[in-house]
Short mmCIF file of N, CA and C in Angstrom, two decimals:
data_model
loop_
_atom_site.label_atom_id
_atom_site.label_comp_id
_atom_site.label_asym_id
_atom_site.label_seq_id
_atom_site.Cartn_x
_atom_site.Cartn_y
_atom_site.Cartn_z
N MET O 1 52.10 88.96 84.02
CA MET O 1 51.77 89.62 85.26
C MET O 1 52.22 91.08 85.23
N THR O 2 53.39 91.33 84.65
CA THR O 2 53.89 92.70 84.57
C THR O 2 52.95 93.57 83.75
N ALA O 3 52.49 93.06 82.62
CA ALA O 3 51.57 93.81 81.77
C ALA O 3 50.27 94.10 82.50
N ALA O 4 49.73 93.10 83.17
CA ALA O 4 48.49 93.28 83.92
C ALA O 4 48.68 94.32 85.02
N ALA O 5 49.78 94.23 85.75
CA ALA O 5 50.04 95.16 86.84
C ALA O 5 50.13 96.60 86.33
N GLU O 6 50.84 96.80 85.24
CA GLU O 6 50.97 98.15 84.68
C GLU O 6 49.62 98.70 84.26
N LEU O 7 48.83 97.88 83.58
CA LEU O 7 47.53 98.33 83.10
C LEU O 7 46.52 98.49 84.24
N PHE O 8 46.49 97.57 85.16
CA PHE O 8 45.56 97.68 86.29
C PHE O 8 45.84 98.97 87.07
N TYR O 9 47.11 99.25 87.31
CA TYR O 9 47.46 100.44 88.09
C TYR O 9 47.15 101.72 87.31
N ALA O 10 47.46 101.73 86.03
CA ALA O 10 47.29 102.95 85.23
C ALA O 10 45.84 103.22 84.86
N GLN O 11 45.08 102.15 84.57
CA GLN O 11 43.73 102.35 84.02
C GLN O 11 42.62 101.83 84.93
N GLY O 12 42.97 101.02 85.90
CA GLY O 12 41.96 100.37 86.72
C GLY O 12 41.69 98.98 86.19
N MET O 13 41.16 98.15 87.03
CA MET O 13 40.95 96.75 86.65
C MET O 13 39.73 96.58 85.75
N ALA O 14 38.66 97.29 86.07
CA ALA O 14 37.45 97.16 85.26
C ALA O 14 37.69 97.67 83.84
N ALA O 15 38.47 98.72 83.73
CA ALA O 15 38.73 99.32 82.41
C ALA O 15 39.76 98.55 81.59
N THR O 16 40.41 97.58 82.22
CA THR O 16 41.45 96.82 81.55
C THR O 16 40.92 95.45 81.17
N GLY O 17 40.83 95.22 79.88
CA GLY O 17 40.37 93.92 79.40
C GLY O 17 41.50 92.93 79.20
N ILE O 18 41.13 91.69 79.11
CA ILE O 18 42.10 90.62 78.87
C ILE O 18 42.86 90.85 77.57
N ASP O 19 42.16 91.32 76.54
CA ASP O 19 42.83 91.56 75.25
C ASP O 19 43.94 92.60 75.37
N ALA O 20 43.70 93.64 76.16
CA ALA O 20 44.73 94.67 76.36
C ALA O 20 45.94 94.08 77.08
N ILE O 21 45.67 93.22 78.05
CA ILE O 21 46.76 92.61 78.81
C ILE O 21 47.59 91.69 77.92
N THR O 22 46.92 90.83 77.15
CA THR O 22 47.66 89.90 76.29
C THR O 22 48.42 90.65 75.19
N GLU O 23 47.82 91.73 74.70
CA GLU O 23 48.51 92.52 73.67
C GLU O 23 49.76 93.16 74.26
N ARG O 24 49.64 93.77 75.44
CA ARG O 24 50.78 94.41 76.09
C ARG O 24 51.87 93.39 76.40
N ALA O 25 51.44 92.19 76.83
CA ALA O 25 52.41 91.15 77.21
C ALA O 25 52.97 90.41 76.00
N GLY O 26 52.30 90.55 74.86
CA GLY O 26 52.76 89.84 73.67
C GLY O 26 52.54 88.34 73.76
N VAL O 27 51.44 87.94 74.40
CA VAL O 27 51.12 86.52 74.53
C VAL O 27 49.70 86.27 74.03
N ALA O 28 49.42 85.02 73.75
CA ALA O 28 48.09 84.63 73.33
C ALA O 28 47.16 84.57 74.54
N ARG O 29 45.89 84.80 74.29
CA ARG O 29 44.88 84.72 75.35
C ARG O 29 44.95 83.38 76.08
N LYS O 30 45.20 82.32 75.32
CA LYS O 30 45.27 80.99 75.91
C LYS O 30 46.42 80.90 76.92
N SER O 31 47.53 81.57 76.63
CA SER O 31 48.67 81.57 77.56
C SER O 31 48.27 82.19 78.90
N LEU O 32 47.51 83.27 78.84
CA LEU O 32 47.06 83.90 80.07
C LEU O 32 46.18 82.93 80.85
N TYR O 33 45.23 82.29 80.16
CA TYR O 33 44.31 81.39 80.85
C TYR O 33 44.96 80.07 81.26
N ASN O 34 46.13 79.76 80.73
CA ASN O 34 46.88 78.61 81.22
C ASN O 34 47.45 78.89 82.61
N ASN O 35 47.65 80.17 82.91
CA ASN O 35 48.22 80.58 84.20
C ASN O 35 47.18 81.08 85.20
N PHE O 36 46.08 81.59 84.69
CA PHE O 36 45.03 82.15 85.55
C PHE O 36 43.68 81.66 85.03
N ALA O 37 42.89 81.09 85.92
CA ALA O 37 41.61 80.51 85.52
C ALA O 37 40.61 81.58 85.08
N SER O 38 40.78 82.80 85.60
CA SER O 38 39.84 83.88 85.27
C SER O 38 40.53 85.22 85.50
N LYS O 39 39.85 86.28 85.08
CA LYS O 39 40.38 87.61 85.35
C LYS O 39 40.41 87.86 86.86
N ASP O 40 39.43 87.32 87.58
CA ASP O 40 39.42 87.47 89.05
C ASP O 40 40.68 86.86 89.66
N ASP O 41 41.12 85.72 89.15
CA ASP O 41 42.35 85.10 89.65
C ASP O 41 43.57 85.97 89.34
N LEU O 42 43.56 86.58 88.17
CA LEU O 42 44.65 87.48 87.79
C LEU O 42 44.66 88.71 88.70
N VAL O 43 43.49 89.24 89.00
CA VAL O 43 43.38 90.39 89.90
C VAL O 43 43.93 90.05 91.28
N LEU O 44 43.55 88.89 91.79
CA LEU O 44 44.04 88.47 93.10
C LEU O 44 45.56 88.30 93.08
N ALA O 45 46.09 87.74 92.02
CA ALA O 45 47.55 87.58 91.90
C ALA O 45 48.23 88.95 91.86
N TYR O 46 47.63 89.90 91.17
CA TYR O 46 48.15 91.27 91.11
C TYR O 46 48.20 91.88 92.51
N ILE O 47 47.13 91.72 93.27
CA ILE O 47 47.06 92.28 94.61
C ILE O 47 48.12 91.63 95.51
N ARG O 48 48.24 90.34 95.42
CA ARG O 48 49.25 89.65 96.23
C ARG O 48 50.66 90.07 95.85
N GLU O 49 50.88 90.27 94.55
CA GLU O 49 52.21 90.69 94.11
C GLU O 49 52.53 92.10 94.60
N ARG O 50 51.55 92.99 94.58
CA ARG O 50 51.79 94.36 95.09
C ARG O 50 52.10 94.32 96.59
N HIS O 51 51.41 93.44 97.29
CA HIS O 51 51.68 93.28 98.73
C HIS O 51 53.13 92.83 98.93
N GLN O 52 53.56 91.83 98.19
CA GLN O 52 54.93 91.33 98.30
C GLN O 52 55.94 92.40 97.90
N GLU O 53 55.59 93.18 96.90
CA GLU O 53 56.47 94.27 96.45
C GLU O 53 56.69 95.27 97.59
N TRP O 54 55.60 95.64 98.28
CA TRP O 54 55.73 96.58 99.39
C TRP O 54 56.53 95.95 100.53
N LEU O 55 56.25 94.69 100.84
CA LEU O 55 57.01 94.01 101.90
C LEU O 55 58.51 94.01 101.59
N GLY O 56 58.84 93.82 100.32
CA GLY O 56 60.24 93.85 99.91
C GLY O 56 60.87 95.21 100.15
N LEU O 57 60.13 96.27 99.83
CA LEU O 57 60.63 97.62 100.08
C LEU O 57 60.80 97.87 101.58
N TYR O 58 59.84 97.40 102.35
CA TYR O 58 59.92 97.55 103.81
C TYR O 58 61.14 96.80 104.36
N GLU O 59 61.33 95.58 103.91
CA GLU O 59 62.47 94.79 104.38
C GLU O 59 63.80 95.45 104.05
N LEU O 60 63.88 96.08 102.88
CA LEU O 60 65.10 96.82 102.53
C LEU O 60 65.34 97.97 103.50
N ARG O 61 64.28 98.67 103.87
CA ARG O 61 64.40 99.78 104.81
C ARG O 61 64.72 99.27 106.22
N LEU O 62 64.18 98.11 106.54
CA LEU O 62 64.36 97.53 107.88
C LEU O 62 65.82 97.15 108.15
N ILE O 63 66.56 96.84 107.10
CA ILE O 63 67.97 96.46 107.24
C ILE O 63 68.75 97.51 108.03
N ASN O 64 68.45 98.77 107.78
CA ASN O 64 69.19 99.86 108.44
C ASN O 64 68.50 100.39 109.69
N ALA O 65 67.35 99.81 110.05
CA ALA O 65 66.62 100.27 111.23
C ALA O 65 67.26 99.69 112.48
N GLN O 66 67.77 100.56 113.32
CA GLN O 66 68.47 100.08 114.51
C GLN O 66 67.65 100.24 115.78
N THR O 67 66.65 101.09 115.75
CA THR O 67 65.84 101.32 116.95
C THR O 67 64.38 101.03 116.63
N SER O 68 63.57 100.98 117.67
CA SER O 68 62.13 100.81 117.47
C SER O 68 61.57 101.96 116.65
N ARG O 69 62.02 103.15 116.93
CA ARG O 69 61.59 104.33 116.18
C ARG O 69 61.93 104.15 114.69
N ASP O 70 63.14 103.69 114.42
CA ASP O 70 63.57 103.47 113.03
C ASP O 70 62.66 102.45 112.33
N ARG O 71 62.25 101.41 113.06
CA ARG O 71 61.39 100.37 112.47
C ARG O 71 60.02 100.94 112.11
N VAL O 72 59.51 101.82 112.93
CA VAL O 72 58.23 102.48 112.63
C VAL O 72 58.38 103.37 111.40
N LEU O 73 59.41 104.17 111.39
CA LEU O 73 59.61 105.09 110.26
C LEU O 73 59.96 104.36 108.97
N ALA O 74 60.49 103.14 109.08
CA ALA O 74 60.77 102.34 107.89
C ALA O 74 59.50 102.02 107.11
N VAL O 75 58.38 101.92 107.81
CA VAL O 75 57.09 101.71 107.14
C VAL O 75 56.80 102.89 106.23
N PHE O 76 56.96 104.08 106.75
CA PHE O 76 56.71 105.29 105.97
C PHE O 76 57.71 105.40 104.82
N ASP O 77 58.96 105.07 105.11
CA ASP O 77 59.99 105.11 104.06
C ASP O 77 59.67 104.15 102.92
N ALA O 78 59.14 102.98 103.25
CA ALA O 78 58.78 102.01 102.21
C ALA O 78 57.66 102.55 101.33
N TYR O 79 56.71 103.24 101.94
CA TYR O 79 55.63 103.86 101.15
C TYR O 79 56.18 104.99 100.28
N ILE O 80 57.11 105.75 100.82
CA ILE O 80 57.75 106.82 100.03
C ILE O 80 58.48 106.21 98.85
N ASP O 81 59.21 105.12 99.10
CA ASP O 81 59.92 104.44 98.01
C ASP O 81 58.94 103.96 96.95
N HIS O 82 57.83 103.38 97.40
CA HIS O 82 56.83 102.87 96.47
C HIS O 82 56.25 103.99 95.63
N ALA O 83 55.95 105.11 96.27
CA ALA O 83 55.38 106.25 95.55
C ALA O 83 56.38 106.85 94.58
N GLY O 84 57.65 106.73 94.89
CA GLY O 84 58.69 107.29 94.02
C GLY O 84 59.08 106.41 92.86
N ALA O 85 58.48 105.23 92.77
CA ALA O 85 58.80 104.31 91.67
C ALA O 85 58.38 104.93 90.34
N ALA O 86 58.99 104.45 89.28
CA ALA O 86 58.71 104.97 87.94
C ALA O 86 57.44 104.31 87.38
N TYR O 87 56.31 104.96 87.56
CA TYR O 87 55.04 104.46 87.01
C TYR O 87 54.83 105.10 85.65
N VAL O 88 54.30 104.31 84.73
CA VAL O 88 54.11 104.76 83.35
C VAL O 88 53.31 106.06 83.29
N HIS O 89 52.25 106.14 84.06
CA HIS O 89 51.39 107.33 84.04
C HIS O 89 51.45 108.09 85.36
N GLY O 90 52.54 107.94 86.09
CA GLY O 90 52.72 108.64 87.35
C GLY O 90 52.09 107.92 88.52
N PHE O 91 52.41 108.39 89.71
CA PHE O 91 51.90 107.81 90.94
C PHE O 91 50.43 108.15 91.09
N ARG O 92 49.61 107.12 91.33
CA ARG O 92 48.16 107.29 91.46
C ARG O 92 47.65 106.84 92.82
N GLY O 93 48.52 106.80 93.80
CA GLY O 93 48.10 106.36 95.12
C GLY O 93 48.36 104.88 95.32
N CYS O 94 47.80 104.35 96.38
CA CYS O 94 48.00 102.95 96.72
C CYS O 94 47.28 102.05 95.72
N GLY O 95 48.04 101.25 95.01
CA GLY O 95 47.46 100.34 94.04
C GLY O 95 46.51 99.34 94.68
N LEU O 96 46.77 98.99 95.93
CA LEU O 96 45.89 98.06 96.63
C LEU O 96 44.56 98.70 96.96
N LEU O 97 44.57 99.92 97.45
CA LEU O 97 43.30 100.61 97.73
C LEU O 97 42.55 100.92 96.45
N ASN O 98 43.28 101.28 95.41
CA ASN O 98 42.63 101.52 94.12
C ASN O 98 41.92 100.25 93.65
N ALA O 99 42.58 99.12 93.80
CA ALA O 99 41.99 97.84 93.41
C ALA O 99 40.78 97.52 94.27
N ALA O 100 40.91 97.69 95.58
CA ALA O 100 39.80 97.38 96.50
C ALA O 100 38.56 98.20 96.17
N ALA O 101 38.77 99.45 95.75
CA ALA O 101 37.64 100.31 95.42
C ALA O 101 36.82 99.77 94.25
N GLU O 102 37.43 98.94 93.43
CA GLU O 102 36.73 98.37 92.28
C GLU O 102 36.09 97.02 92.56
N LEU O 103 36.35 96.47 93.72
CA LEU O 103 35.88 95.12 94.03
C LEU O 103 34.69 95.15 94.98
N PRO O 104 33.78 94.20 94.83
CA PRO O 104 32.65 94.14 95.76
C PRO O 104 33.08 93.67 97.14
N ALA O 105 32.29 94.03 98.15
CA ALA O 105 32.56 93.59 99.51
C ALA O 105 32.64 92.07 99.53
N GLY O 106 33.63 91.56 100.25
CA GLY O 106 33.79 90.12 100.38
C GLY O 106 34.59 89.46 99.27
N ALA O 107 34.91 90.19 98.21
CA ALA O 107 35.71 89.61 97.12
C ALA O 107 37.08 89.23 97.66
N PRO O 108 37.65 88.11 97.18
CA PRO O 108 38.96 87.69 97.67
C PRO O 108 40.04 88.77 97.56
N GLY O 109 40.03 89.53 96.50
CA GLY O 109 41.01 90.60 96.34
C GLY O 109 40.84 91.68 97.38
N ARG O 110 39.61 92.00 97.69
CA ARG O 110 39.33 93.01 98.71
C ARG O 110 39.77 92.53 100.09
N VAL O 111 39.55 91.26 100.37
CA VAL O 111 40.00 90.66 101.62
C VAL O 111 41.52 90.73 101.71
N ALA O 112 42.20 90.45 100.60
CA ALA O 112 43.67 90.49 100.58
C ALA O 112 44.18 91.91 100.84
N VAL O 113 43.49 92.92 100.32
CA VAL O 113 43.89 94.30 100.58
C VAL O 113 43.71 94.63 102.06
N ARG O 114 42.58 94.23 102.64
CA ARG O 114 42.36 94.47 104.07
C ARG O 114 43.45 93.80 104.90
N GLU O 115 43.82 92.58 104.53
CA GLU O 115 44.87 91.86 105.25
C GLU O 115 46.20 92.60 105.16
N HIS O 116 46.49 93.17 103.99
CA HIS O 116 47.72 93.96 103.83
C HIS O 116 47.71 95.14 104.79
N LYS O 117 46.60 95.87 104.81
CA LYS O 117 46.51 97.06 105.67
C LYS O 117 46.61 96.67 107.14
N GLU O 118 46.00 95.54 107.50
CA GLU O 118 46.10 95.05 108.88
C GLU O 118 47.54 94.66 109.21
N GLN O 119 48.24 94.07 108.25
CA GLN O 119 49.63 93.70 108.48
C GLN O 119 50.51 94.93 108.66
N VAL O 120 50.26 95.97 107.88
CA VAL O 120 51.02 97.21 108.03
C VAL O 120 50.80 97.78 109.43
N GLU O 121 49.55 97.80 109.88
CA GLU O 121 49.26 98.31 111.22
C GLU O 121 49.93 97.45 112.29
N ALA O 122 49.94 96.14 112.08
CA ALA O 122 50.61 95.24 113.03
C ALA O 122 52.12 95.48 113.05
N ILE O 123 52.70 95.76 111.90
CA ILE O 123 54.13 96.08 111.82
C ILE O 123 54.41 97.36 112.61
N LEU O 124 53.54 98.35 112.45
CA LEU O 124 53.69 99.59 113.21
C LEU O 124 53.60 99.31 114.71
N ALA O 125 52.61 98.52 115.11
CA ALA O 125 52.44 98.20 116.53
C ALA O 125 53.65 97.46 117.08
N ALA O 126 54.19 96.54 116.31
CA ALA O 126 55.38 95.80 116.75
C ALA O 126 56.57 96.74 116.93
N GLY O 127 56.72 97.67 116.02
CA GLY O 127 57.80 98.65 116.15
C GLY O 127 57.63 99.54 117.35
N LEU O 128 56.38 99.88 117.64
CA LEU O 128 56.09 100.75 118.78
C LEU O 128 56.24 100.05 120.12
N ALA O 129 56.21 98.72 120.10
CA ALA O 129 56.31 97.96 121.34
C ALA O 129 57.60 98.28 122.09
N GLY O 130 58.63 98.68 121.37
CA GLY O 130 59.88 99.03 122.02
C GLY O 130 59.91 100.46 122.53
N VAL O 131 58.84 101.22 122.25
CA VAL O 131 58.81 102.64 122.60
C VAL O 131 57.77 102.93 123.69
N VAL O 132 56.61 102.26 123.60
CA VAL O 132 55.51 102.51 124.53
C VAL O 132 54.91 101.18 124.99
N ASP O 133 54.01 101.23 125.99
CA ASP O 133 53.39 99.99 126.46
C ASP O 133 52.45 99.42 125.39
N ALA O 134 52.02 98.18 125.55
CA ALA O 134 51.26 97.46 124.53
C ALA O 134 49.95 98.14 124.16
N ASP O 135 49.21 98.63 125.14
CA ASP O 135 47.94 99.31 124.84
C ASP O 135 48.17 100.57 124.03
N ARG O 136 49.15 101.34 124.44
CA ARG O 136 49.48 102.58 123.71
C ARG O 136 50.02 102.24 122.32
N ALA O 137 50.76 101.16 122.21
CA ALA O 137 51.31 100.76 120.90
C ALA O 137 50.18 100.48 119.92
N ALA O 138 49.15 99.76 120.34
CA ALA O 138 48.03 99.45 119.45
C ALA O 138 47.28 100.72 119.05
N GLU O 139 47.07 101.60 120.02
CA GLU O 139 46.36 102.86 119.75
C GLU O 139 47.16 103.75 118.80
N LEU O 140 48.44 103.90 119.08
CA LEU O 140 49.29 104.75 118.25
C LEU O 140 49.49 104.14 116.86
N ALA O 141 49.58 102.82 116.77
CA ALA O 141 49.71 102.17 115.46
C ALA O 141 48.49 102.47 114.59
N GLU O 142 47.31 102.44 115.20
CA GLU O 142 46.10 102.76 114.44
C GLU O 142 46.14 104.21 113.96
N GLN O 143 46.55 105.12 114.84
CA GLN O 143 46.65 106.53 114.45
C GLN O 143 47.65 106.72 113.31
N LEU O 144 48.80 106.07 113.43
CA LEU O 144 49.82 106.19 112.38
C LEU O 144 49.33 105.59 111.07
N ALA O 145 48.59 104.49 111.15
CA ALA O 145 48.02 103.88 109.95
C ALA O 145 47.06 104.85 109.27
N PHE O 146 46.27 105.56 110.06
CA PHE O 146 45.34 106.54 109.49
C PHE O 146 46.11 107.70 108.84
N VAL O 147 47.14 108.17 109.51
CA VAL O 147 47.97 109.23 108.93
C VAL O 147 48.58 108.76 107.61
N LEU O 148 49.09 107.54 107.62
CA LEU O 148 49.72 106.97 106.43
C LEU O 148 48.72 106.85 105.28
N GLU O 149 47.54 106.29 105.55
CA GLU O 149 46.54 106.10 104.50
C GLU O 149 46.07 107.44 103.92
N GLY O 150 45.87 108.41 104.79
CA GLY O 150 45.48 109.73 104.31
C GLY O 150 46.56 110.35 103.43
N ALA O 151 47.80 110.18 103.85
CA ALA O 151 48.92 110.73 103.08
C ALA O 151 49.05 110.03 101.73
N VAL O 152 48.85 108.72 101.71
CA VAL O 152 48.92 107.98 100.45
C VAL O 152 47.82 108.46 99.50
N ALA O 153 46.63 108.67 100.04
CA ALA O 153 45.52 109.14 99.20
C ALA O 153 45.83 110.52 98.61
N ARG O 154 46.29 111.42 99.45
CA ARG O 154 46.63 112.76 98.95
C ARG O 154 47.81 112.73 97.99
N ALA O 155 48.81 111.93 98.30
CA ALA O 155 49.98 111.82 97.42
C ALA O 155 49.54 111.30 96.05
N GLY O 156 48.61 110.35 96.05
CA GLY O 156 48.11 109.83 94.78
C GLY O 156 47.35 110.88 93.99
N LEU O 157 46.55 111.68 94.66
CA LEU O 157 45.80 112.74 93.99
C LEU O 157 46.74 113.80 93.42
N GLU O 158 47.81 114.07 94.16
CA GLU O 158 48.75 115.12 93.76
C GLU O 158 49.88 114.60 92.89
N GLY O 159 50.03 113.27 92.83
CA GLY O 159 51.10 112.69 92.02
C GLY O 159 52.49 113.00 92.55
N SER O 160 52.61 113.11 93.87
CA SER O 160 53.87 113.51 94.48
C SER O 160 54.05 112.78 95.82
N VAL O 161 55.29 112.56 96.20
CA VAL O 161 55.58 111.92 97.49
C VAL O 161 55.57 112.91 98.65
N GLU O 162 55.37 114.18 98.36
CA GLU O 162 55.46 115.23 99.37
C GLU O 162 54.58 114.95 100.60
N ARG O 163 53.36 114.51 100.40
CA ARG O 163 52.45 114.23 101.53
C ARG O 163 52.97 113.07 102.37
N LEU O 164 53.60 112.11 101.75
CA LEU O 164 54.16 110.98 102.49
C LEU O 164 55.36 111.41 103.32
N VAL O 165 56.15 112.28 102.79
CA VAL O 165 57.29 112.81 103.55
C VAL O 165 56.78 113.58 104.77
N HIS O 166 55.70 114.35 104.57
CA HIS O 166 55.11 115.08 105.68
C HIS O 166 54.52 114.10 106.70
N ALA O 167 53.87 113.05 106.24
CA ALA O 167 53.30 112.04 107.14
C ALA O 167 54.40 111.37 107.96
N ARG O 168 55.55 111.15 107.35
CA ARG O 168 56.68 110.57 108.08
C ARG O 168 57.11 111.48 109.22
N ALA O 169 57.13 112.78 108.95
CA ALA O 169 57.50 113.75 109.99
C ALA O 169 56.46 113.74 111.12
N ILE O 170 55.19 113.64 110.77
CA ILE O 170 54.13 113.55 111.77
C ILE O 170 54.32 112.28 112.60
N ALA O 171 54.62 111.18 111.93
CA ALA O 171 54.84 109.91 112.64
C ALA O 171 56.00 110.03 113.61
N ALA O 172 57.08 110.63 113.15
CA ALA O 172 58.25 110.79 114.04
C ALA O 172 57.88 111.62 115.26
N ALA O 173 57.11 112.68 115.07
CA ALA O 173 56.71 113.53 116.19
C ALA O 173 55.80 112.77 117.16
N LEU O 174 54.90 111.97 116.62
CA LEU O 174 54.01 111.19 117.49
C LEU O 174 54.78 110.12 118.28
N VAL O 175 55.71 109.48 117.62
CA VAL O 175 56.52 108.47 118.30
C VAL O 175 57.39 109.11 119.38
N ASP O 176 57.92 110.28 119.08
CA ASP O 176 58.82 110.96 120.02
C ASP O 176 58.08 111.66 121.18
N ALA O 177 56.78 111.85 121.03
CA ALA O 177 56.01 112.56 122.07
C ALA O 177 55.99 111.77 123.37
N PRO O 178 56.07 112.45 124.49
CA PRO O 178 56.08 111.74 125.78
C PRO O 178 54.76 111.03 126.07
#
């Protein structure tokens, strides 16, 4: 899984063949297929693992979040942490969105990416519930999700967390606005 994740993120899923994955992992092709019925199953497992990886980063940030505002900003901090990870070929943006871009509409992996993004927006809305009324929380969560996604895209293009740090500041200003 580690070999597949590194190659999928660095080169894309379509450009990464099973032979490259097994060679990087140092396993036989049969070993891979003993664990995954197809490359599509491996792709879905990769997407689910990236989702869990981000949730883990968010949970680490949430430990120190004492206010609703802190819980909202923890989402941005988790993305900053993710972008700051040591990637073999540098940060290339959201691995989940990169994966979704390669998948056809309705593919299980694409559905899993959409669910991740919906969960992030729901986490933002839940954090905002302590700051604003429910209708405003849903509206502001959507706006923050858009700011976050745009920042992730730009950060990936630039190979830097700078846009995410700026997005966090925008989020703080929006949350603090009357």
